[in-house]
Coordinates of C-alpha atoms in Angstrom, one line a residue:
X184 CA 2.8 13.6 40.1
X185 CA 6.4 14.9 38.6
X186 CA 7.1 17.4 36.3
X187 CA 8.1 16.0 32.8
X188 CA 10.0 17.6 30.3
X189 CA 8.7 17.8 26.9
X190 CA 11.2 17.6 23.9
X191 CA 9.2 19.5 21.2
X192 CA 12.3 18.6 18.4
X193 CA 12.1 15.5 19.1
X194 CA 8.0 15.2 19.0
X195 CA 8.0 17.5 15.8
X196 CA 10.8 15.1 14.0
X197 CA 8.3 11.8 15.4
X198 CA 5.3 13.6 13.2
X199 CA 7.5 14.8 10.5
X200 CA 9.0 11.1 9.7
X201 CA 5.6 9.3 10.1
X202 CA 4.0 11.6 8.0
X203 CA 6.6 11.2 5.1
X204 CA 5.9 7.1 5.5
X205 CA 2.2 8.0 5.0
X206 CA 2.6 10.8 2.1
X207 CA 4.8 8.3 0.2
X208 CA 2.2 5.5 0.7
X209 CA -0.4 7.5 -0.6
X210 CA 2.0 7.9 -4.0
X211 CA 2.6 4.9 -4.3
X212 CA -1.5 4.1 -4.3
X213 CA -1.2 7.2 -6.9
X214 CA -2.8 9.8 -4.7
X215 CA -0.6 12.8 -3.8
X216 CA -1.9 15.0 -1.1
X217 CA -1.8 18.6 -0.9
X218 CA -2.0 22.2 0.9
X219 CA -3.5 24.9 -0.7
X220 CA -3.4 28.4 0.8
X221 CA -4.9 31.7 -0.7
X222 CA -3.2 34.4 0.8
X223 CA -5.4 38.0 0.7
X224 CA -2.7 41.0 1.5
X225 CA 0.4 41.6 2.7
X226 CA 0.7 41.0 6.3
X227 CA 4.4 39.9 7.1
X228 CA 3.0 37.5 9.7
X229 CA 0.6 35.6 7.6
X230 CA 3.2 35.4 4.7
X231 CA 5.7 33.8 7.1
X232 CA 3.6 31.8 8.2
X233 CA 2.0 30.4 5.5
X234 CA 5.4 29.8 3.8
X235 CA 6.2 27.8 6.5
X236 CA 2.9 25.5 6.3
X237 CA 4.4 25.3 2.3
X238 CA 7.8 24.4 3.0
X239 CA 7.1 22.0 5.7
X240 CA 4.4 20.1 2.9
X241 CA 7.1 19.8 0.5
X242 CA 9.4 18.7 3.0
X243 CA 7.0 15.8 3.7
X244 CA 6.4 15.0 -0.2
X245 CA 2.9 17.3 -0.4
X246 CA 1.9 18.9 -3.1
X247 CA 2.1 22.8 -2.4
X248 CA -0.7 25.9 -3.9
X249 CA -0.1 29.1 -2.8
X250 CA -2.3 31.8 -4.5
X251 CA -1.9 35.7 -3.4
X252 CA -4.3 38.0 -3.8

């Protein structure tokens, strides 16, 4: 067995289109999906990442919550 190289961009913008198709075919049945976070503290790291998870939704067409506590 080879080695094979993985191109992680390349995967990521795979899932990232195909996801959009299905997002936009769940509008267009007149569902909108969503991500809903509730965020207790401030830890830097969680923030960033749960803005990311956020920004990434909305990319994609999703419906974003994000409530801090």
């Amino acid at each position: 067995m080879t080695a094979q190289k993985l191109d992680g961009k390349a995967t990521a913008a795979t899932i990232k289109a195909e996801l959009t198709e299905r997002v936009a075919a769940l509008k267009a049945k007149g569902v909108t999906p969503g991500i809903a976070t509730v965020l207790v503290g401030a830890d830097p790291a969680s923030q960033l990442y749960v803005g990311m998870k956020h920004r990434q939704s909305e990319a994609i067409g999703m419906n974003s919550i994000q409530v801090e506590l």
